[in-house]
Amino acid sequence: MSHGIAWIGAHSTTEKSAALPGMLGGISLTCARGLDADEFLIALGADLDELAARTPYKDLVVPVGRPGRPSPRVNPVMYGTCGDWVYVLEDWGMATWATGYRKVESMRPAPDEEIVCVTLNRWSPPRTVIHAPGDGRAWRAEFGEDTGQASALDTALHTAGAVFPSLGDTDEATVAAYYEEHGERLPSAVFTAVGAYCGLSIDPAAVRAGELPSLLIPMV
């Protein structure tokens, strides 16, 4: 069965539950192709031993700080592959790649390596789509916009209804009214577009159950 990834957007405002063994609400997504899956995870800061262990998310042990010591600055992530893409799922509020690609050398988009990132930016809005098409550059678009590059991803965003009217096209009242009427479906539309462009399908049941492999990624 093809699940797509629209369900990720549909649960973008669902509160995280400590009782859930996996993830459901507030998931950010990063996917990459043109490089080995492990290579991309290492670029994000994955520990080699953890990577080799392929520990299911539900069994991952997140270290906690001891009295008088700060808690380790790491985030648990879930990952997998689909077609040519490796994908990383995070529900701590943002996507690690989005926070680090402009300052961490290993995360900088390289030629011939394509990266698509949907980061919810819970702590630093707005929600954003970032596309590094493989030419060493990265283009950003807030939810409701396209990247302005007339790319195949932009076409997918328009086709999915993920590009809303803007002040450059119409007046403020029309824009506000459109967002009021259609804003609730925008996250689903964005993830639908990214899923269509990348050909991604991720099983929501496996993600909720925490059955996918996992890692601890350092915060950047």
mmCIF file of N, CA and C in Angstrom, residues 14-134:
data_model
loop_
_atom_site.group_PDB
_atom_site.id
_atom_site.type_symbol
_atom_site.label_atom_id
_atom_site.label_comp_id
_atom_site.label_asym_id
_atom_site.label_seq_id
_atom_site.Cartn_x
_atom_site.Cartn_y
_atom_site.Cartn_z
ATOM 1 N N THR A 14 -0.617 18.250 15.899
ATOM 2 C CA THR A 14 -0.947 17.273 16.936
ATOM 3 C C THR A 14 0.124 17.291 18.010
ATOM 4 N N GLU A 15 -0.290 17.329 19.250
ATOM 5 C CA GLU A 15 0.673 17.386 20.349
ATOM 6 C C GLU A 15 1.451 16.071 20.462
ATOM 7 N N LYS A 16 2.715 16.178 20.780
ATOM 8 C CA LYS A 16 3.555 15.005 20.995
ATOM 9 C C LYS A 16 3.095 14.289 22.261
ATOM 10 N N SER A 17 3.022 12.962 22.200
ATOM 11 C CA SER A 17 2.567 12.173 23.333
ATOM 12 C C SER A 17 3.700 11.315 23.872
ATOM 13 N N ALA A 18 3.951 11.434 25.179
ATOM 14 C CA ALA A 18 5.002 10.634 25.812
ATOM 15 C C ALA A 18 4.646 9.158 25.815
ATOM 16 N N ALA A 19 3.348 8.851 25.681
ATOM 17 C CA ALA A 19 2.905 7.458 25.693
ATOM 18 C C ALA A 19 3.100 6.769 24.342
ATOM 19 N N LEU A 20 3.352 7.551 23.306
ATOM 20 C CA LEU A 20 3.515 6.987 21.967
ATOM 21 C C LEU A 20 4.942 6.463 21.807
ATOM 22 N N PRO A 21 5.122 5.202 21.385
ATOM 23 C CA PRO A 21 6.483 4.661 21.240
ATOM 24 C C PRO A 21 7.251 5.266 20.067
ATOM 25 N N GLY A 22 6.529 5.889 19.136
ATOM 26 C CA GLY A 22 7.177 6.490 17.983
ATOM 27 C C GLY A 22 6.830 7.962 17.862
ATOM 28 N N MET A 23 6.515 8.401 16.640
ATOM 29 C CA MET A 23 6.181 9.796 16.365
ATOM 30 C C MET A 23 4.835 9.873 15.658
ATOM 31 N N LEU A 24 4.190 11.018 15.774
ATOM 32 C CA LEU A 24 2.986 11.309 15.012
ATOM 33 C C LEU A 24 2.839 12.794 14.739
ATOM 34 N N GLY A 25 2.825 13.610 15.791
ATOM 35 C CA GLY A 25 2.594 15.034 15.623
ATOM 36 C C GLY A 25 3.874 15.839 15.511
ATOM 37 N N GLY A 26 3.780 16.964 14.772
ATOM 38 C CA GLY A 26 4.884 17.922 14.703
ATOM 39 C C GLY A 26 6.150 17.391 14.083
ATOM 40 N N ILE A 27 6.038 16.558 13.056
ATOM 41 C CA ILE A 27 7.222 15.963 12.428
ATOM 42 C C ILE A 27 7.781 16.877 11.339
ATOM 43 N N SER A 28 9.079 17.120 11.392
ATOM 44 C CA SER A 28 9.808 17.760 10.294
ATOM 45 C C SER A 28 10.526 16.674 9.503
ATOM 46 N N LEU A 29 10.714 16.922 8.208
ATOM 47 C CA LEU A 29 11.267 15.922 7.297
ATOM 48 C C LEU A 29 12.451 16.483 6.538
ATOM 49 N N THR A 30 13.511 15.697 6.453
ATOM 50 C CA THR A 30 14.627 16.007 5.559
ATOM 51 C C THR A 30 14.901 14.763 4.724
ATOM 52 N N CYS A 31 15.029 14.931 3.417
ATOM 53 C CA CYS A 31 15.361 13.789 2.566
ATOM 54 C C CYS A 31 16.451 14.204 1.578
ATOM 55 N N ALA A 32 17.272 13.225 1.213
ATOM 56 C CA ALA A 32 18.435 13.505 0.364
ATOM 57 C C ALA A 32 18.653 12.356 -0.602
ATOM 58 N N ARG A 33 19.197 12.679 -1.768
ATOM 59 C CA ARG A 33 19.602 11.654 -2.729
ATOM 60 C C ARG A 33 20.866 12.120 -3.439
ATOM 61 N N GLY A 34 21.540 11.150 -4.047
ATOM 62 C CA GLY A 34 22.804 11.457 -4.708
ATOM 63 C C GLY A 34 23.989 11.144 -3.834
ATOM 64 N N LEU A 35 23.739 10.567 -2.653
ATOM 65 C CA LEU A 35 24.807 10.152 -1.758
ATOM 66 C C LEU A 35 24.311 8.955 -0.960
ATOM 67 N N ASP A 36 25.244 8.216 -0.397
ATOM 68 C CA ASP A 36 24.898 7.048 0.403
ATOM 69 C C ASP A 36 24.089 7.460 1.633
ATOM 70 N N ALA A 37 23.111 6.642 2.006
ATOM 71 C CA ALA A 37 22.255 6.964 3.139
ATOM 72 C C ALA A 37 23.058 7.171 4.418
ATOM 73 N N ASP A 38 23.975 6.250 4.722
ATOM 74 C CA ASP A 38 24.791 6.386 5.932
ATOM 75 C C ASP A 38 25.655 7.637 5.869
ATOM 76 N N GLU A 39 26.116 7.961 4.676
ATOM 77 C CA GLU A 39 26.957 9.155 4.513
ATOM 78 C C GLU A 39 26.182 10.412 4.895
ATOM 79 N N PHE A 40 24.928 10.479 4.513
ATOM 80 C CA PHE A 40 24.125 11.650 4.862
ATOM 81 C C PHE A 40 23.874 11.717 6.363
ATOM 82 N N LEU A 41 23.597 10.579 6.975
ATOM 83 C CA LEU A 41 23.360 10.552 8.415
ATOM 84 C C LEU A 41 24.613 10.935 9.187
ATOM 85 N N ILE A 42 25.764 10.509 8.715
ATOM 86 C CA ILE A 42 27.030 10.894 9.348
ATOM 87 C C ILE A 42 27.244 12.399 9.214
ATOM 88 N N ALA A 43 26.877 12.958 8.055
ATOM 89 C CA ALA A 43 26.999 14.405 7.856
ATOM 90 C C ALA A 43 26.135 15.178 8.843
ATOM 91 N N LEU A 44 25.025 14.581 9.267
ATOM 92 C CA LEU A 44 24.159 15.213 10.266
ATOM 93 C C LEU A 44 24.697 15.067 11.680
ATOM 94 N N GLY A 45 25.706 14.213 11.845
ATOM 95 C CA GLY A 45 26.318 14.044 13.158
ATOM 96 C C GLY A 45 26.098 12.695 13.789
ATOM 97 N N ALA A 46 25.633 11.712 13.001
ATOM 98 C CA ALA A 46 25.359 10.385 13.551
ATOM 99 C C ALA A 46 26.631 9.727 14.070
ATOM 100 N N ASP A 47 26.500 9.027 15.197
ATOM 101 C CA ASP A 47 27.589 8.238 15.754
ATOM 102 C C ASP A 47 27.692 6.931 14.973
ATOM 103 N N LEU A 48 28.911 6.526 14.633
ATOM 104 C CA LEU A 48 29.106 5.345 13.795
ATOM 105 C C LEU A 48 28.592 4.074 14.473
ATOM 106 N N ASP A 49 28.803 3.934 15.760
ATOM 107 C CA ASP A 49 28.323 2.743 16.468
ATOM 108 C C ASP A 49 26.794 2.704 16.495
ATOM 109 N N GLU A 50 26.161 3.846 16.737
ATOM 110 C CA GLU A 50 24.704 3.901 16.722
ATOM 111 C C GLU A 50 24.166 3.583 15.327
ATOM 112 N N LEU A 51 24.857 4.085 14.329
ATOM 113 C CA LEU A 51 24.430 3.843 12.962
ATOM 114 C C LEU A 51 24.495 2.353 12.632
ATOM 115 N N ALA A 52 25.539 1.694 13.082
ATOM 116 C CA ALA A 52 25.695 0.267 12.825
ATOM 117 C C ALA A 52 24.652 -0.558 13.577
ATOM 118 N N ALA A 53 24.199 -0.073 14.719
ATOM 119 C CA ALA A 53 23.266 -0.829 15.552
ATOM 120 C C ALA A 53 21.864 -0.894 14.967
ATOM 121 N N ARG A 54 21.454 0.116 14.204
ATOM 122 C CA ARG A 54 20.111 0.161 13.611
ATOM 123 C C ARG A 54 19.023 -0.081 14.678
ATOM 124 N N THR A 55 19.148 0.618 15.790
ATOM 125 C CA THR A 55 18.208 0.445 16.903
ATOM 126 C C THR A 55 16.833 1.013 16.542
ATOM 127 N N PRO A 56 15.762 0.240 16.699
ATOM 128 C CA PRO A 56 14.429 0.797 16.464
ATOM 129 C C PRO A 56 14.167 1.977 17.397
ATOM 130 N N TYR A 57 13.430 2.936 16.902
ATOM 131 C CA TYR A 57 13.170 4.151 17.675
ATOM 132 C C TYR A 57 12.562 3.834 19.039
ATOM 133 N N LYS A 58 11.665 2.864 19.092
ATOM 134 C CA LYS A 58 10.997 2.528 20.349
ATOM 135 C C LYS A 58 11.962 1.984 21.395
ATOM 136 N N ASP A 59 13.128 1.511 20.960
ATOM 137 C CA ASP A 59 14.116 0.955 21.884
ATOM 138 C C ASP A 59 15.292 1.896 22.135
ATOM 139 N N LEU A 60 15.280 3.058 21.512
ATOM 140 C CA LEU A 60 16.392 4.006 21.652
ATOM 141 C C LEU A 60 16.398 4.597 23.059
ATOM 142 N N VAL A 61 17.558 4.615 23.679
ATOM 143 C CA VAL A 61 17.701 5.191 25.012
ATOM 144 C C VAL A 61 18.310 6.588 24.875
ATOM 145 N N VAL A 62 17.569 7.594 25.291
ATOM 146 C CA VAL A 62 18.045 8.977 25.220
ATOM 147 C C VAL A 62 18.713 9.330 26.540
ATOM 148 N N PRO A 63 19.983 9.701 26.532
ATOM 149 C CA PRO A 63 20.679 10.005 27.790
ATOM 150 C C PRO A 63 20.095 11.229 28.473
ATOM 151 N N VAL A 64 20.146 11.230 29.776
ATOM 152 C CA VAL A 64 19.662 12.373 30.559
ATOM 153 C C VAL A 64 20.817 12.919 31.386
ATOM 154 N N GLY A 65 20.703 14.180 31.735
ATOM 155 C CA GLY A 65 21.760 14.805 32.515
ATOM 156 C C GLY A 65 21.802 14.298 33.950
ATOM 157 N N ARG A 66 22.975 14.319 34.524
ATOM 158 C CA ARG A 66 23.130 13.966 35.932
ATOM 159 C C ARG A 66 23.083 15.236 36.775
ATOM 160 N N PRO A 67 22.834 15.084 38.075
ATOM 161 C CA PRO A 67 22.796 16.272 38.940
ATOM 162 C C PRO A 67 24.071 17.112 38.792
ATOM 163 N N GLY A 68 23.872 18.380 38.537
ATOM 164 C CA GLY A 68 25.008 19.280 38.393
ATOM 165 C C GLY A 68 25.608 19.297 37.006
ATOM 166 N N ARG A 69 25.074 18.476 36.105
ATOM 167 C CA ARG A 69 25.577 18.442 34.728
ATOM 168 C C ARG A 69 24.431 18.720 33.762
ATOM 169 N N PRO A 70 24.699 19.437 32.685
ATOM 170 C CA PRO A 70 23.631 19.703 31.718
ATOM 171 C C PRO A 70 23.230 18.437 30.975
ATOM 172 N N SER A 71 21.988 18.391 30.526
ATOM 173 C CA SER A 71 21.535 17.267 29.720
ATOM 174 C C SER A 71 22.275 17.268 28.387
ATOM 175 N N PRO A 72 22.578 16.084 27.857
ATOM 176 C CA PRO A 72 23.251 16.015 26.543
ATOM 177 C C PRO A 72 22.400 16.707 25.478
ATOM 178 N N ARG A 73 23.048 17.483 24.631
ATOM 179 C CA ARG A 73 22.333 18.240 23.599
ATOM 180 C C ARG A 73 22.190 17.375 22.346
ATOM 181 N N VAL A 74 21.264 16.448 22.395
ATOM 182 C CA VAL A 74 21.008 15.551 21.268
ATOM 183 C C VAL A 74 19.500 15.421 21.071
ATOM 184 N N ASN A 75 19.118 15.080 19.852
ATOM 185 C CA ASN A 75 17.722 14.829 19.533
ATOM 186 C C ASN A 75 17.580 13.451 18.907
ATOM 187 N N PRO A 76 16.594 12.673 19.322
ATOM 188 C CA PRO A 76 16.357 11.379 18.687
ATOM 189 C C PRO A 76 15.662 11.568 17.346
ATOM 190 N N VAL A 77 16.104 10.867 16.333
ATOM 191 C CA VAL A 77 15.500 10.945 15.008
ATOM 192 C C VAL A 77 15.219 9.530 14.505
ATOM 193 N N MET A 78 14.302 9.452 13.586
ATOM 194 C CA MET A 78 13.962 8.195 12.926
ATOM 195 C C MET A 78 14.334 8.353 11.455
ATOM 196 N N TYR A 79 14.771 7.278 10.821
ATOM 197 C CA TYR A 79 15.180 7.410 9.424
ATOM 198 C C TYR A 79 14.836 6.157 8.640
ATOM 199 N N GLY A 80 14.915 6.294 7.311
ATOM 200 C CA GLY A 80 14.650 5.175 6.421
ATOM 201 C C GLY A 80 15.002 5.566 5.003
ATOM 202 N N THR A 81 14.713 4.688 4.064
ATOM 203 C CA THR A 81 14.956 4.961 2.650
ATOM 204 C C THR A 81 13.693 4.661 1.858
ATOM 205 N N CYS A 82 13.551 5.362 0.751
ATOM 206 C CA CYS A 82 12.444 5.138 -0.173
ATOM 207 C C CYS A 82 12.936 5.501 -1.557
ATOM 208 N N GLY A 83 13.045 4.513 -2.438
ATOM 209 C CA GLY A 83 13.602 4.774 -3.752
ATOM 210 C C GLY A 83 15.029 5.259 -3.647
ATOM 211 N N ASP A 84 15.328 6.383 -4.284
ATOM 212 C CA ASP A 84 16.679 6.953 -4.263
ATOM 213 C C ASP A 84 16.943 7.804 -3.024
ATOM 214 N N TRP A 85 15.938 7.985 -2.179
ATOM 215 C CA TRP A 85 16.021 8.961 -1.099
ATOM 216 C C TRP A 85 16.258 8.304 0.251
ATOM 217 N N VAL A 86 17.063 8.960 1.076
ATOM 218 C CA VAL A 86 17.122 8.663 2.502
ATOM 219 C C VAL A 86 16.354 9.786 3.195
ATOM 220 N N TYR A 87 15.531 9.444 4.166
ATOM 221 C CA TYR A 87 14.753 10.472 4.850
ATOM 222 C C TYR A 87 14.988 10.402 6.354
ATOM 223 N N VAL A 88 14.858 11.559 6.987
ATOM 224 C CA VAL A 88 15.032 11.697 8.432
ATOM 225 C C VAL A 88 13.796 12.389 8.989
ATOM 226 N N LEU A 89 13.219 11.802 10.037
ATOM 227 C CA LEU A 89 12.036 12.352 10.698
ATOM 228 C C LEU A 89 12.416 12.835 12.093
ATOM 229 N N GLU A 90 11.963 14.051 12.455
ATOM 230 C CA GLU A 90 12.266 14.641 13.760
ATOM 231 C C GLU A 90 11.020 15.325 14.293
ATOM 232 N N ASP A 91 10.741 15.169 15.583
ATOM 233 C CA ASP A 91 9.546 15.807 16.149
ATOM 234 C C ASP A 91 9.865 16.713 17.329
ATOM 235 N N TRP A 92 11.095 17.243 17.354
ATOM 236 C CA TRP A 92 11.468 18.144 18.454
ATOM 237 C C TRP A 92 11.150 19.596 18.145
ATOM 238 N N GLY A 93 10.607 19.869 16.954
ATOM 239 C CA GLY A 93 10.197 21.232 16.617
ATOM 240 C C GLY A 93 10.789 21.779 15.346
ATOM 241 N N MET A 94 11.954 21.237 14.936
ATOM 242 C CA MET A 94 12.631 21.728 13.742
ATOM 243 C C MET A 94 13.344 20.552 13.074
ATOM 244 N N ALA A 95 13.998 20.830 11.958
ATOM 245 C CA ALA A 95 14.818 19.831 11.283
ATOM 246 C C ALA A 95 16.286 20.188 11.482
ATOM 247 N N THR A 96 17.084 19.228 11.919
ATOM 248 C CA THR A 96 18.493 19.479 12.204
ATOM 249 C C THR A 96 19.214 20.045 10.989
ATOM 250 N N TRP A 97 18.975 19.478 9.812
ATOM 251 C CA TRP A 97 19.674 19.963 8.616
ATOM 252 C C TRP A 97 19.361 21.436 8.374
ATOM 253 N N ALA A 98 18.102 21.827 8.585
ATOM 254 C CA ALA A 98 17.709 23.222 8.354
ATOM 255 C C ALA A 98 18.430 24.175 9.291
ATOM 256 N N THR A 99 18.706 23.725 10.513
ATOM 257 C CA THR A 99 19.388 24.598 11.475
ATOM 258 C C THR A 99 20.893 24.663 11.234
ATOM 259 N N GLY A 100 21.438 23.679 10.499
ATOM 260 C CA GLY A 100 22.886 23.599 10.409
ATOM 261 C C GLY A 100 23.526 23.746 9.051
ATOM 262 N N TYR A 101 22.729 23.712 7.964
ATOM 263 C CA TYR A 101 23.373 23.623 6.646
ATOM 264 C C TYR A 101 24.146 24.870 6.251
ATOM 265 N N ARG A 102 23.863 25.997 6.882
ATOM 266 C CA ARG A 102 24.591 27.219 6.528
ATOM 267 C C ARG A 102 25.823 27.454 7.394
ATOM 268 N N LYS A 103 25.986 26.649 8.477
ATOM 269 C CA LYS A 103 27.129 26.883 9.355
ATOM 270 C C LYS A 103 27.953 25.646 9.644
ATOM 271 N N VAL A 104 27.418 24.450 9.377
ATOM 272 C CA VAL A 104 28.151 23.211 9.602
ATOM 273 C C VAL A 104 28.631 22.687 8.248
ATOM 274 N N GLU A 105 29.931 22.588 8.098
ATOM 275 C CA GLU A 105 30.493 22.263 6.785
ATOM 276 C C GLU A 105 29.965 20.949 6.226
ATOM 277 N N SER A 106 29.829 19.926 7.077
ATOM 278 C CA SER A 106 29.400 18.623 6.580
ATOM 279 C C SER A 106 27.963 18.631 6.066
ATOM 280 N N MET A 107 27.174 19.617 6.485
ATOM 281 C CA MET A 107 25.776 19.683 6.064
ATOM 282 C C MET A 107 25.547 20.563 4.844
ATOM 283 N N ARG A 108 26.572 21.258 4.403
ATOM 284 C CA ARG A 108 26.384 22.160 3.263
ATOM 285 C C ARG A 108 26.033 21.368 2.014
ATOM 286 N N PRO A 109 25.007 21.817 1.272
ATOM 287 C CA PRO A 109 24.613 21.083 0.068
ATOM 288 C C PRO A 109 25.724 21.105 -0.979
ATOM 289 N N ALA A 110 26.097 19.942 -1.439
ATOM 290 C CA ALA A 110 27.171 19.812 -2.423
ATOM 291 C C ALA A 110 26.582 19.574 -3.808
ATOM 292 N N PRO A 111 27.344 19.897 -4.849
ATOM 293 C CA PRO A 111 26.885 19.582 -6.203
ATOM 294 C C PRO A 111 26.586 18.094 -6.337
ATOM 295 N N ASP A 112 25.524 17.790 -7.066
ATOM 296 C CA ASP A 112 25.087 16.410 -7.339
ATOM 297 C C ASP A 112 24.435 15.747 -6.128
ATOM 298 N N GLU A 113 24.210 16.487 -5.045
ATOM 299 C CA GLU A 113 23.490 15.966 -3.894
ATOM 300 C C GLU A 113 22.230 16.817 -3.701
ATOM 301 N N GLU A 114 21.087 16.230 -3.881
ATOM 302 C CA GLU A 114 19.833 16.968 -3.765
ATOM 303 C C GLU A 114 19.232 16.749 -2.384
ATOM 304 N N ILE A 115 18.758 17.823 -1.777
ATOM 305 C CA ILE A 115 18.150 17.758 -0.446
ATOM 306 C C ILE A 115 16.848 18.552 -0.455
ATOM 307 N N VAL A 116 15.812 17.962 0.105
ATOM 308 C CA VAL A 116 14.539 18.648 0.311
ATOM 309 C C VAL A 116 14.221 18.560 1.797
ATOM 310 N N CYS A 117 13.907 19.686 2.397
ATOM 311 C CA CYS A 117 13.653 19.738 3.842
ATOM 312 C C CYS A 117 12.361 20.503 4.108
ATOM 313 N N VAL A 118 11.504 19.920 4.927
ATOM 314 C CA VAL A 118 10.299 20.603 5.401
ATOM 315 C C VAL A 118 10.438 20.735 6.912
ATOM 316 N N THR A 119 10.688 21.943 7.378
ATOM 317 C CA THR A 119 10.929 22.174 8.802
ATOM 318 C C THR A 119 9.808 23.025 9.385
ATOM 319 N N LEU A 120 9.206 22.533 10.466
ATOM 320 C CA LEU A 120 8.064 23.228 11.059
ATOM 321 C C LEU A 120 8.461 24.449 11.871
ATOM 322 N N ASN A 121 9.730 24.515 12.267
ATOM 323 C CA ASN A 121 10.244 25.715 12.947
ATOM 324 C C ASN A 121 9.335 26.157 14.106
ATOM 325 N N ARG A 122 9.022 25.211 14.953
ATOM 326 C CA ARG A 122 8.127 25.500 16.073
ATOM 327 C C ARG A 122 8.663 26.618 16.954
ATOM 328 N N TRP A 123 9.980 26.679 17.122
ATOM 329 C CA TRP A 123 10.582 27.668 18.014
ATOM 330 C C TRP A 123 11.001 28.933 17.276
ATOM 331 N N SER A 124 10.986 28.883 15.954
ATOM 332 C CA SER A 124 11.418 30.045 15.179
ATOM 333 C C SER A 124 10.682 30.078 13.842
ATOM 334 N N PRO A 125 9.381 30.452 13.883
ATOM 335 C CA PRO A 125 8.599 30.484 12.643
ATOM 336 C C PRO A 125 9.223 31.435 11.626
ATOM 337 N N PRO A 126 8.882 31.279 10.343
ATOM 338 C CA PRO A 126 7.765 30.504 9.802
ATOM 339 C C PRO A 126 8.156 29.088 9.404
ATOM 340 N N ARG A 127 7.150 28.236 9.182
ATOM 341 C CA ARG A 127 7.365 26.908 8.629
ATOM 342 C C ARG A 127 7.915 27.064 7.210
ATOM 343 N N THR A 128 8.879 26.230 6.867
ATOM 344 C CA THR A 128 9.657 26.482 5.651
ATOM 345 C C THR A 128 9.953 25.203 4.883
ATOM 346 N N VAL A 129 9.968 25.328 3.570
ATOM 347 C CA VAL A 129 10.488 24.298 2.677
ATOM 348 C C VAL A 129 11.827 24.791 2.141
ATOM 349 N N ILE A 130 12.847 23.935 2.199
ATOM 350 C CA ILE A 130 14.168 24.282 1.670
ATOM 351 C C ILE A 130 14.530 23.251 0.605
ATOM 352 N N HIS A 131 14.987 23.734 -0.549
ATOM 353 C CA HIS A 131 15.346 22.827 -1.644
ATOM 354 C C HIS A 131 16.767 23.132 -2.109
ATOM 355 N N ALA A 132 17.656 22.166 -1.936
ATOM 356 C CA ALA A 132 19.009 22.238 -2.504
ATOM 357 C C ALA A 132 19.001 21.321 -3.728
ATOM 358 N N PRO A 133 18.901 21.862 -4.928
ATOM 359 C CA PRO A 133 18.649 21.037 -6.115
ATOM 360 C C PRO A 133 19.846 20.264 -6.640
ATOM 361 N N GLY A 134 21.027 20.498 -6.064
ATOM 362 C CA GLY A 134 22.197 19.758 -6.514
ATOM 363 C C GLY A 134 23.235 20.609 -7.210
#
